[in-house]
Amino acid sequence: MTALLVLEGVEARYGPVRALRGVTLEVGEGEIVAVLGANGAGKTTTLRAVSGTVRRSGSIKLAGRALSGGPEAVAKAGIAHVPEGRGTFAELTVTENLRLGAYTRRGKIDADVERMAAWFPWLIERGDQQAGTLSGGEQQMLALARALMSRPRLLMLDEPSLGLAPLVVREIFRIVRELNEQEGLAVLVVEQDARIALAAAHRAYVLEVGEVAVTGTSAELRENESVRKSYLGY
Amino acid sequence: MTNFLQQVVSGLASGGIYGALALALVLIHRATGVINFAQGEMATFSTYILWTLTQNHGWPYWPALAVTLAISFAGGFGVHQLVVRPVERGSVLRVVIVTIGLLLLINGAMTWIWSGEVRSVHSPFPTRTIDMGGVAISIQDLGTIGVSIGVVILLGLFFRFTKVGLALRAAATNPAEARLVGVRVPLLLGVGWGLATMLGAIAGALTAPTVFLDPNMMQAVLIYAFAAAVLGGIDSPVGAVVGGLLLGVGLNLLGTYVNFVGADLRLPAALSVILAVLLFRPAGLFGHRVVKRV
Ligand SMILES: Nc1ncnc2c1ncn2[C@@H]1O[C@H](COP(=O)(O)OP(=O)(O)OP(=O)(O)O)[C@@H](O)[C@H]1O
Ligand SMILES: [Mg+2]
């Protein structure tokens, strides 16, 4: 499998706090990769290092080209980042959120809005609703749809399950999985819910205090004694 | 009754100007969280550019206005990038001091470049009046009302239907997320400053024919614009315009029908509006609380 995103020895800090201490990981073309770990392990920071919203060092490459610069440049390079807490534009309408998703692209986007409607049928009829008034699950789906509007080479999701009912979480992961199977979408997903993440992902990394502690295929991690104890709870 | 209608129309004309400048204040406040005390001087500076082009260089009015607007846009953009951007995320006090410093700087520059003498700027509209059902209404007033309302509608369409307008709203309301979708936030906020400065230029060009052009021309107008913005709600574009129109008409009627409110009491009346709104309804008429579900 050809590598799409490659991180090598990535470090990041917030002032004196070293949040990442040399993270090395890889996402292949057409692959879903999960990042697991306890609170404060550095999962969010890993995604932020990729999108350039935190100061980082080390090497980060997308399809062989170094990613540098701020989030605008990273978005333009083809990475869509759905941040922790969803990150929709609460004061803008659903349709406006979708249009913003396609900001880095030129040309017609109507076809893409329709494509999103196929995945999320309610989006069209709710087009004029203020995003801030959607339910948590709807906002997460809108955030996902908005990210897809950019036709990303890599989708990054930060804890899509946070605060959502199990049914909604399953729906979101089902859609991600289908997008991956049907369109070859590559995904890097951060999750605390290891069970659902391992069910959807091909491979996973477990972070502990800013470093990769364990890595392997989802099946391997499910069998791993310490992963089971710490993150799967059986 | 005729007098009443005439007062209303001329109130709408001055109110349209207040509204335009108030809208400039609101735009900048929404984009960068800054109350721009230099808005009035920036507008006057633009008007001087218009005067220079029409009087000194003999340009026809409309091309001169177009060039003035373009220069104003660039000027506003530049002010944001060079002066405001370094301080906009800092303390409110710092930002206030910077815009007040800007006010003094621009005022001084105007006196230095154009000297303090009063100049007159022509109106693009004839000064004739037309008769509408027995009421004599000045074409100048009608033109002013038309231009200010037209500009506001154009701006509304721009924000609603263009990609740049949408990106600007995103950058203003949610800069971190805007960057994640690829919006170059500082650039867009500069565009916001540019647009506001253009609005100011229009307000200045509409004001100048009825008074005289001097470096302090827009200072009183700025106070009215503040009152309008506060009345409408400092974060509401619609509120700014409605506030401006209400204020213009209100002050005119007050001056006509309440004996002791002469021309000198217009400013204090506007200031009391600011005070009263801040005391009793701080969000203004149209100010809204952000709807958010957690
Ligand atoms: N803005 C910040 N300022 C200072 N320290 C921070 C900041 N954000 C994160 N940190 C610290 O960096 C470390 C990694 O945080 P990060 O948010 O990446 O963890 P996480 O794995 O995403 O945790 P969670 O599961 O709780 O979301 C933590 O020790 C955290 O306290
Ligand atoms: Mg996190």
Coordinates of C-alpha atoms and ligand atoms in Angstrom, one line a residue:
Chain A
M1 CA 0.0 0.0 0.0
T2 CA 1.4 3.4 -0.9
A3 CA 1.7 5.8 2.0
L4 CA -0.5 8.9 1.9
L5 CA 0.3 10.6 5.2
V6 CA 3.6 10.0 7.0
L7 CA 4.6 11.4 10.4
E8 CA 8.2 10.9 11.6
G9 CA 9.4 12.0 15.0
V10 CA 6.8 14.6 15.3
E11 CA 7.0 16.7 18.5
A12 CA 4.7 19.5 19.7
R13 CA 4.4 21.5 22.8
Y14 CA 2.1 24.0 24.4
G15 CA 4.4 26.3 26.2
P16 CA 6.3 24.1 28.7
V17 CA 4.0 21.1 28.1
R18 CA 5.4 18.5 25.8
A19 CA 2.3 17.1 24.2
L20 CA 4.0 14.9 21.5
R21 CA 7.4 13.3 22.1
G22 CA 8.3 12.0 18.7
V23 CA 5.2 10.4 17.1
T24 CA 5.8 8.2 14.1
L25 CA 2.8 7.0 12.2
E26 CA 1.4 6.4 8.7
V27 CA -1.9 6.4 6.8
G28 CA -1.9 4.5 3.5
E29 CA -4.1 5.4 0.5
G30 CA -7.5 4.1 1.0
E31 CA -6.9 3.1 4.6
I32 CA -8.8 3.9 7.9
V33 CA -6.4 4.4 10.8
A34 CA -7.4 4.9 14.4
V35 CA -5.5 6.7 17.1
L36 CA -6.4 5.5 20.6
G37 CA -5.3 6.6 24.0
A38 CA -6.3 7.9 27.4
N39 CA -7.2 11.5 28.1
G40 CA -4.3 13.8 27.6
A41 CA -2.3 11.2 25.6
G42 CA -1.8 13.6 22.7
K43 CA -4.4 12.3 20.2
T44 CA -5.9 15.7 19.5
T45 CA -2.5 17.2 19.3
T46 CA -1.4 14.7 16.7
L47 CA -4.2 15.9 14.4
R48 CA -3.5 19.5 15.2
A49 CA 0.2 18.9 14.4
V50 CA -0.9 17.6 11.0
S51 CA -3.2 20.5 10.3
G52 CA -0.8 23.1 11.6
T53 CA -2.8 24.5 14.4
V54 CA -0.1 23.8 16.9
R55 CA 3.6 24.4 16.6
R56 CA 5.3 21.2 15.6
S57 CA 8.7 19.8 14.6
G58 CA 9.7 16.6 12.9
S59 CA 8.6 15.5 9.5
I60 CA 5.0 15.4 8.2
K61 CA 4.4 14.5 4.6
L62 CA 1.3 14.1 2.5
A63 CA 1.9 12.0 -0.6
G64 CA 5.7 12.6 -0.3
R65 CA 5.4 16.4 0.0
A66 CA 6.3 18.1 3.3
L67 CA 3.3 19.8 4.9
S68 CA 4.4 23.1 6.4
G69 CA 2.6 26.3 7.1
G70 CA -0.7 27.0 8.7
P71 CA -4.1 25.2 8.5
E72 CA -5.1 27.2 5.4
A73 CA -2.2 25.6 3.4
V74 CA -2.9 22.2 4.9
A75 CA -6.6 22.4 3.9
K76 CA -5.6 23.4 0.4
A77 CA -3.2 20.5 0.2
G78 CA -6.2 18.2 0.6
I79 CA -6.6 17.4 4.3
A80 CA -10.0 18.0 5.9
H81 CA -9.9 18.2 9.7
V82 CA -13.1 17.8 11.8
P83 CA -11.9 19.1 15.1
E84 CA -12.9 18.1 18.6
G85 CA -16.3 19.5 19.4
R86 CA -17.3 19.3 15.7
G87 CA -16.4 22.8 14.6
T88 CA -19.4 23.8 12.6
F89 CA -20.2 27.5 12.1
A90 CA -23.0 27.9 14.6
E91 CA -24.3 31.2 13.3
L92 CA -24.3 30.1 9.6
T93 CA -26.9 28.0 7.9
V94 CA -26.4 24.3 7.0
T95 CA -26.0 25.2 3.4
E96 CA -23.5 27.9 4.1
N97 CA -21.5 25.4 6.2
L98 CA -21.4 23.1 3.3
R99 CA -20.4 25.9 0.9
L100 CA -17.5 26.8 3.2
G101 CA -16.4 23.2 3.1
A102 CA -15.7 23.6 -0.6
Y103 CA -13.9 26.9 0.0
T104 CA -10.5 25.6 -1.3
R105 CA -12.1 24.4 -4.5
R106 CA -13.0 26.2 -7.7
G107 CA -16.0 25.6 -9.8
K108 CA -19.4 24.3 -9.3
I109 CA -20.3 22.8 -5.9
D110 CA -24.0 22.1 -6.4
A111 CA -23.2 18.6 -7.5
D112 CA -21.3 18.0 -4.3
V113 CA -24.1 19.3 -2.2
E114 CA -26.3 16.8 -3.9
R115 CA -23.8 14.1 -3.3
M116 CA -23.8 15.0 0.4
A117 CA -27.6 14.8 0.4
A118 CA -27.4 11.2 -0.7
W119 CA -25.4 10.4 2.4
F120 CA -27.3 12.7 4.7
P121 CA -30.8 13.1 3.3
W122 CA -32.0 15.5 6.0
L123 CA -29.3 18.1 5.0
I124 CA -31.2 19.5 2.1
E125 CA -34.5 20.1 3.9
R126 CA -32.6 21.7 6.8
G127 CA -30.5 23.8 4.4
D128 CA -31.6 27.1 5.9
Q129 CA -31.5 26.1 9.5
Q130 CA -28.8 27.8 11.7
A131 CA -26.1 25.1 12.3
G132 CA -26.0 26.0 16.0
T133 CA -29.6 24.9 16.5
L134 CA -29.0 21.3 15.2
S135 CA -28.8 18.5 17.6
G136 CA -25.3 17.2 18.6
G137 CA -25.5 14.2 16.2
E138 CA -26.7 16.4 13.4
Q139 CA -23.9 18.8 13.9
Q140 CA -21.4 16.0 13.8
M141 CA -22.9 14.8 10.6
L142 CA -22.8 18.3 9.2
A143 CA -19.2 18.6 10.2
L144 CA -18.5 15.4 8.4
A145 CA -20.4 16.5 5.3
R146 CA -18.6 19.8 5.3
A147 CA -15.3 18.1 5.5
L148 CA -16.2 15.9 2.5
M149 CA -17.3 18.9 0.5
S150 CA -13.6 19.7 0.0
R151 CA -13.1 16.3 -1.7
P152 CA -10.2 15.6 0.7
R153 CA -7.4 13.2 0.1
L154 CA -7.4 12.5 3.8
L155 CA -10.2 13.0 6.3
M156 CA -9.2 13.6 10.0
L157 CA -11.9 13.1 12.6
D158 CA -11.4 14.0 16.3
E159 CA -13.6 11.9 18.6
P160 CA -16.7 11.9 16.4
S161 CA -18.5 9.8 19.1
L162 CA -18.1 12.4 21.9
G163 CA -21.4 13.0 23.6
L164 CA -23.5 11.1 21.1
A165 CA -26.0 8.3 21.4
P166 CA -24.6 4.9 20.4
L167 CA -27.0 4.7 17.5
V168 CA -25.8 8.0 16.1
V169 CA -22.2 6.9 16.6
R170 CA -22.8 3.7 14.7
E171 CA -24.4 5.6 11.9
I172 CA -21.4 8.0 11.6
F173 CA -18.9 5.2 11.5
R174 CA -21.0 3.3 9.0
I175 CA -21.0 6.2 6.7
V176 CA -17.2 6.7 7.1
R177 CA -16.7 3.0 6.4
E178 CA -18.8 3.1 3.3
L179 CA -17.1 6.2 2.0
N180 CA -13.8 4.4 2.5
E181 CA -15.0 1.2 0.7
Q182 CA -16.8 3.0 -2.2
E183 CA -14.6 6.0 -2.8
G184 CA -11.3 4.9 -1.3
L185 CA -11.4 7.7 1.2
A186 CA -8.4 7.7 3.6
V187 CA -9.3 8.4 7.2
L188 CA -7.3 9.2 10.4
V189 CA -9.7 9.0 13.3
V190 CA -9.0 9.7 16.9
E191 CA -11.3 7.9 19.4
Q192 CA -11.6 7.2 23.1
D193 CA -14.2 4.6 22.3
A194 CA -11.7 1.9 21.3
R195 CA -14.3 -0.7 20.5
I196 CA -16.1 1.2 17.8
A197 CA -12.8 2.6 16.4
L198 CA -11.2 -0.8 16.1
A199 CA -14.4 -2.1 14.4
A200 CA -14.1 0.5 11.7
A201 CA -10.4 0.9 11.3
H202 CA -7.9 -1.3 9.4
R203 CA -5.0 -0.4 11.7
A204 CA -4.5 1.6 14.9
Y205 CA -2.0 3.3 17.1
V206 CA -2.2 3.6 20.8
L207 CA -0.7 6.8 22.2
E208 CA 0.6 7.1 25.8
V209 CA 2.0 10.4 27.0
G210 CA 2.8 11.7 23.7
E211 CA 4.4 8.6 22.2
V212 CA 3.2 5.6 20.2
A213 CA 3.0 2.7 22.7
V214 CA 1.5 0.0 20.5
T215 CA 0.5 -0.3 16.9
G216 CA -0.9 -3.0 14.7
T217 CA -3.9 -4.1 12.7
S218 CA -7.3 -3.8 14.4
A219 CA -7.4 -7.5 14.8
E220 CA -4.0 -7.6 16.4
L221 CA -4.9 -4.8 18.9
R222 CA -8.1 -6.5 19.9
E223 CA -6.0 -9.5 20.8
N224 CA -3.4 -7.5 22.6
E225 CA -3.6 -8.1 26.4
S226 CA -2.8 -4.6 27.6
V227 CA -4.9 -2.9 25.0
R228 CA -7.8 -5.1 26.0
K229 CA -7.4 -4.3 29.7
S230 CA -6.8 -0.6 29.3
Y231 CA -9.0 0.4 26.4
L232 CA -11.5 -2.3 25.7
G233 CA -12.3 -3.2 29.3
Y234 CA -12.4 -7.0 29.2
Chain B
M1 CA -48.4 68.2 7.8
T2 CA -46.3 69.2 4.8
N3 CA -43.6 70.4 7.1
F4 CA -43.8 67.1 9.0
L5 CA -43.3 65.1 5.8
Q6 CA -40.4 67.3 4.7
Q7 CA -38.8 66.8 8.1
V8 CA -39.2 63.1 7.8
V9 CA -37.6 63.0 4.4
S10 CA -34.7 65.1 5.3
G11 CA -34.3 63.1 8.5
L12 CA -34.2 59.9 6.5
A13 CA -31.5 61.5 4.4
S14 CA -29.2 62.3 7.3
G15 CA -30.3 59.1 8.9
G16 CA -29.1 57.2 5.8
I17 CA -25.7 58.7 6.3
Y18 CA -25.6 57.9 10.0
G19 CA -26.7 54.4 9.1
A20 CA -23.9 54.0 6.5
L21 CA -21.2 55.0 8.9
A22 CA -22.8 53.0 11.7
L23 CA -22.7 50.0 9.3
A24 CA -19.0 50.6 8.8
L25 CA -18.6 50.5 12.6
V26 CA -20.6 47.3 12.9
L27 CA -18.7 45.6 10.1
I28 CA -15.4 46.3 11.7
H29 CA -16.7 45.4 15.2
R30 CA -18.0 42.1 13.9
A31 CA -14.9 41.3 11.9
T32 CA -12.3 42.2 14.4
G33 CA -14.0 43.1 17.7
V34 CA -12.7 46.6 17.4
I35 CA -14.6 49.8 17.9
N36 CA -12.9 52.0 15.3
F37 CA -12.8 55.5 16.6
A38 CA -10.9 56.6 13.5
Q39 CA -13.9 55.7 11.3
G40 CA -15.0 59.3 10.9
E41 CA -11.5 60.7 10.1
M42 CA -11.0 57.9 7.6
A43 CA -14.2 58.9 5.9
T44 CA -13.1 62.5 5.8
F45 CA -9.8 61.5 4.3
S46 CA -11.6 59.7 1.6
T47 CA -13.8 62.7 1.0
Y48 CA -10.6 64.8 0.6
I49 CA -9.5 62.4 -2.1
L50 CA -12.8 62.9 -3.9
W51 CA -12.4 66.6 -3.6
T52 CA -8.8 66.5 -4.9
L53 CA -9.9 64.5 -7.9
T54 CA -12.9 66.5 -8.8
Q55 CA -11.7 70.0 -8.0
N56 CA -7.9 69.9 -8.5
H57 CA -7.8 67.4 -11.3
G58 CA -11.1 68.3 -12.8
W59 CA -12.4 64.7 -13.0
P60 CA -16.1 64.1 -13.6
Y61 CA -17.9 63.1 -10.4
W62 CA -18.7 59.4 -10.9
P63 CA -15.2 58.2 -12.1
A64 CA -13.7 60.3 -9.3
L65 CA -16.0 58.6 -6.8
A66 CA -15.2 55.1 -8.2
V67 CA -11.4 55.8 -7.8
T68 CA -12.0 57.2 -4.3
L69 CA -13.8 54.1 -3.3
A70 CA -11.0 51.9 -4.7
I71 CA -8.4 53.9 -2.8
S72 CA -10.5 53.8 0.3
F73 CA -10.8 50.1 0.1
A74 CA -7.0 49.7 -0.2
G75 CA -6.5 52.2 2.6
G76 CA -8.8 50.4 5.0
F77 CA -7.2 47.1 4.1
G78 CA -3.7 48.6 4.7
V79 CA -4.7 50.1 8.0
H80 CA -5.9 46.7 9.2
Q81 CA -2.8 44.8 8.1
L82 CA -0.3 47.4 9.3
V83 CA -1.9 49.0 12.4
V84 CA -4.7 46.9 13.7
R85 CA -3.7 43.3 13.1
P86 CA -0.7 43.5 15.5
V87 CA -3.0 44.5 18.4
E88 CA -6.4 43.1 17.6
R89 CA -6.0 40.0 19.8
G90 CA -4.7 42.1 22.6
S91 CA -6.5 44.0 25.4
V92 CA -9.4 46.2 24.5
L93 CA -7.6 49.2 25.9
R94 CA -4.7 48.7 23.6
V95 CA -7.0 48.6 20.6
V96 CA -8.9 51.6 21.7
I97 CA -5.7 53.6 22.1
V98 CA -4.5 52.5 18.7
T99 CA -7.7 53.6 16.9
I100 CA -7.7 56.9 18.8
G101 CA -4.1 57.4 17.8
L102 CA -5.1 56.7 14.3
L103 CA -7.8 59.3 14.5
L104 CA -5.3 61.9 15.6
L105 CA -2.8 60.9 13.0
I106 CA -5.2 61.0 10.1
N107 CA -6.7 64.3 11.4
G108 CA -3.2 65.8 11.5
A109 CA -2.3 64.4 8.1
M110 CA -5.4 66.0 6.6
T111 CA -4.6 69.4 8.1
W112 CA -1.0 69.0 6.8
I113 CA -1.9 67.9 3.3
W114 CA -5.0 70.0 2.6
S115 CA -4.6 72.7 5.2
G116 CA -7.4 73.4 7.6
E117 CA -9.4 75.6 5.2
V118 CA -12.9 74.6 4.4
R119 CA -13.6 73.3 1.0
S120 CA -16.8 72.6 -0.8
V121 CA -17.7 69.4 -2.5
H122 CA -20.4 69.3 -5.1
S123 CA -23.3 66.9 -4.8
P124 CA -23.9 64.6 -7.8
F125 CA -27.6 65.4 -7.3
P126 CA -29.3 68.6 -8.3
T127 CA -30.4 70.9 -5.4
R128 CA -33.8 71.4 -6.9
T129 CA -36.9 70.2 -5.2
I130 CA -39.7 68.2 -6.7
D131 CA -43.3 68.3 -5.7
M132 CA -44.7 65.1 -4.4
G133 CA -48.4 65.5 -3.5
G134 CA -47.9 69.0 -2.4
V135 CA -44.8 68.3 -0.4
A136 CA -41.6 69.8 -1.7
I137 CA -38.8 67.3 -1.5
S138 CA -35.2 67.9 -2.3
I139 CA -33.7 65.7 -4.9
Q140 CA -30.5 65.8 -3.0
D141 CA -32.3 64.2 0.0
L142 CA -33.9 61.6 -2.2
G143 CA -30.5 60.8 -3.8
T144 CA -28.9 60.4 -0.4
I145 CA -31.6 58.1 0.8
G146 CA -31.4 56.1 -2.4
V147 CA -27.6 55.7 -2.3
S148 CA -27.4 54.8 1.4
I149 CA -30.2 52.2 1.1
G150 CA -28.8 50.9 -2.2
V151 CA -25.4 50.5 -0.7
V152 CA -26.7 48.6 2.3
I153 CA -28.7 46.2 0.1
L154 CA -25.6 45.6 -2.2
L155 CA -23.5 44.8 0.9
G156 CA -26.2 42.5 2.2
L157 CA -26.2 40.6 -1.1
F158 CA -22.4 40.5 -1.1
F159 CA -22.4 38.9 2.3
R160 CA -25.1 36.5 1.6
F161 CA -24.4 35.3 -1.9
T162 CA -20.7 35.6 -2.7
K163 CA -17.9 33.2 -1.7
V164 CA -15.8 36.0 -0.3
G165 CA -18.7 37.4 1.7
L166 CA -19.4 34.0 3.2
A167 CA -15.7 33.5 4.0
L168 CA -15.7 36.9 5.7
R169 CA -18.6 36.0 7.9
A170 CA -16.9 32.7 8.7
A171 CA -13.7 34.4 9.5
A172 CA -15.4 36.9 11.7
T173 CA -17.6 34.5 13.7
N174 CA -15.3 31.6 14.0
P175 CA -11.7 32.3 12.9
A176 CA -10.2 28.9 14.1
E177 CA -12.7 26.9 12.1
A178 CA -12.4 29.2 9.2
R179 CA -8.7 28.5 8.9
L180 CA -9.4 24.8 9.0
V181 CA -11.5 25.0 5.8
G182 CA -8.8 27.0 4.1
V183 CA -10.0 30.6 4.7
R184 CA -7.0 33.0 5.0
V185 CA -8.5 34.8 8.0
P186 CA -6.3 37.9 8.3
L187 CA -6.7 38.6 4.6
L188 CA -10.4 38.4 4.8
L189 CA -10.6 40.6 7.9
G190 CA -8.6 43.1 5.9
V191 CA -11.3 42.9 3.2
G192 CA -13.8 43.7 6.0
W193 CA -11.9 46.8 6.9
G194 CA -11.6 47.8 3.3
L195 CA -15.4 47.5 2.8
A196 CA -16.1 49.5 5.9
T197 CA -13.7 52.2 4.8
M198 CA -15.6 52.3 1.4
L199 CA -18.9 52.7 3.3
G200 CA -17.3 55.5 5.2
A201 CA -16.2 57.2 2.0
I202 CA -19.8 57.1 0.7
A203 CA -21.0 58.6 4.0
G204 CA -18.4 61.3 3.7
A205 CA -19.3 62.0 0.1
L206 CA -22.9 62.3 1.0
T207 CA -22.2 64.5 4.0
A208 CA -19.8 67.0 2.3
P209 CA -22.3 68.8 0.0
T210 CA -24.6 69.8 3.0
V211 CA -21.8 71.0 5.2
F212 CA -18.2 72.0 4.3
L213 CA -15.3 69.8 4.0
D214 CA -12.8 70.3 6.7
P215 CA -10.7 67.8 8.7
N216 CA -13.3 67.6 11.5
M217 CA -16.3 67.1 9.1
M218 CA -17.3 63.7 10.2
Q219 CA -16.7 64.0 13.9
A220 CA -20.3 64.8 14.8
V221 CA -21.5 62.3 12.2
L222 CA -19.4 59.6 13.9
I223 CA -21.2 60.3 17.2
Y224 CA -24.6 59.9 15.5
A225 CA -23.3 56.8 13.9
F226 CA -22.3 55.4 17.3
A227 CA -25.7 56.3 18.6
A228 CA -27.3 54.5 15.6
A229 CA -25.1 51.4 16.0
V230 CA -25.8 51.2 19.7
L231 CA -29.5 51.7 19.2
G232 CA -29.6 49.0 16.5
G233 CA -27.3 46.7 18.3
I234 CA -23.5 46.9 17.7
D235 CA -23.4 43.5 16.1
S236 CA -26.4 43.9 13.9
P237 CA -26.0 45.3 10.3
V238 CA -29.7 45.7 9.9
G239 CA -29.9 47.3 13.3
A240 CA -27.2 49.9 12.3
V241 CA -29.2 51.0 9.3
V242 CA -32.5 51.1 11.0
G243 CA -30.9 52.8 14.0
G244 CA -29.5 55.4 11.7
L245 CA -32.8 56.1 10.0
L246 CA -34.7 56.2 13.3
L247 CA -32.1 58.6 14.8
G248 CA -32.1 60.9 11.7
V249 CA -35.9 61.2 11.7
G250 CA -36.1 61.4 15.5
L251 CA -33.6 64.2 15.8
N252 CA -35.2 66.1 13.0
L253 CA -38.7 65.9 14.5
L254 CA -37.3 66.7 17.9
G255 CA -35.6 69.8 16.6
T256 CA -38.8 70.9 14.8
Y257 CA -41.5 70.2 17.3
V258 CA -39.8 70.5 20.7
N259 CA -39.0 74.1 21.2
F260 CA -36.0 74.0 23.3
V261 CA -34.1 71.4 21.2
G262 CA -32.3 73.5 18.7
A263 CA -29.4 72.6 16.5
D264 CA -27.0 72.7 19.4
L265 CA -28.9 70.0 21.3
R266 CA -28.8 67.4 18.5
L267 CA -25.5 66.0 19.8
P268 CA -26.5 65.8 23.4
A269 CA -29.8 64.1 22.3
A270 CA -27.8 61.5 20.4
L271 CA -25.6 61.0 23.4
S272 CA -28.6 60.5 25.6
V273 CA -29.8 57.8 23.2
I274 CA -26.5 56.0 23.6
L275 CA -26.7 56.3 27.3
A276 CA -30.3 55.2 27.5
V277 CA -29.8 52.2 25.3
L278 CA -26.7 51.1 27.1
L279 CA -28.6 51.3 30.4
F280 CA -31.9 49.8 29.5
R281 CA -31.3 47.6 26.5
P282 CA -27.6 46.9 26.0
A283 CA -28.1 44.6 23.1
G284 CA -29.9 47.3 21.2
L285 CA -33.1 46.8 19.1
F286 CA -31.8 44.1 16.9
G287 CA -28.8 42.8 18.9
H288 CA -29.2 39.1 19.2
R289 CA -27.8 36.5 21.5
V290 CA -26.1 33.7 19.6
V291 CA -28.2 30.6 19.5
K292 CA -26.1 27.7 20.5
R293 CA -26.9 24.2 21.5
V294 CA -24.3 22.4 23.6
Ligands
LIG1 N1 -4.1 24.6 24.7 C1 -3.3 23.8 25.5 N2 -2.5 24.4 26.4 C2 -1.7 23.7 27.2 N3 -1.7 22.4 27.3 C3 -2.5 21.7 26.4 C4 -3.3 22.4 25.5 N4 -4.0 21.5 24.8 C5 -3.6 20.3 25.2 N5 -2.6 20.4 26.2 C6 -1.9 19.3 26.9 O1 -1.3 18.5 25.9 C7 -1.5 17.1 26.3 C8 -2.1 16.4 25.1 O2 -3.4 16.9 24.9 P1 -4.4 16.4 23.8 O3 -5.5 17.3 23.8 O4 -3.7 16.1 22.6 O5 -4.9 15.0 24.5 P2 -6.0 14.0 23.9 O6 -5.3 12.7 23.8 O7 -6.7 14.5 22.7 O8 -7.0 13.9 25.2 P3 -8.6 13.8 25.2 O9 -8.9 12.4 25.1 O10 -8.9 14.3 26.6 O11 -9.2 14.7 24.2 C9 -2.2 17.1 27.6 O12 -1.3 16.9 28.6 C10 -2.9 18.4 27.6 O13 -3.0 18.9 29.0
MG2 MG -8.7 15.2 22.4

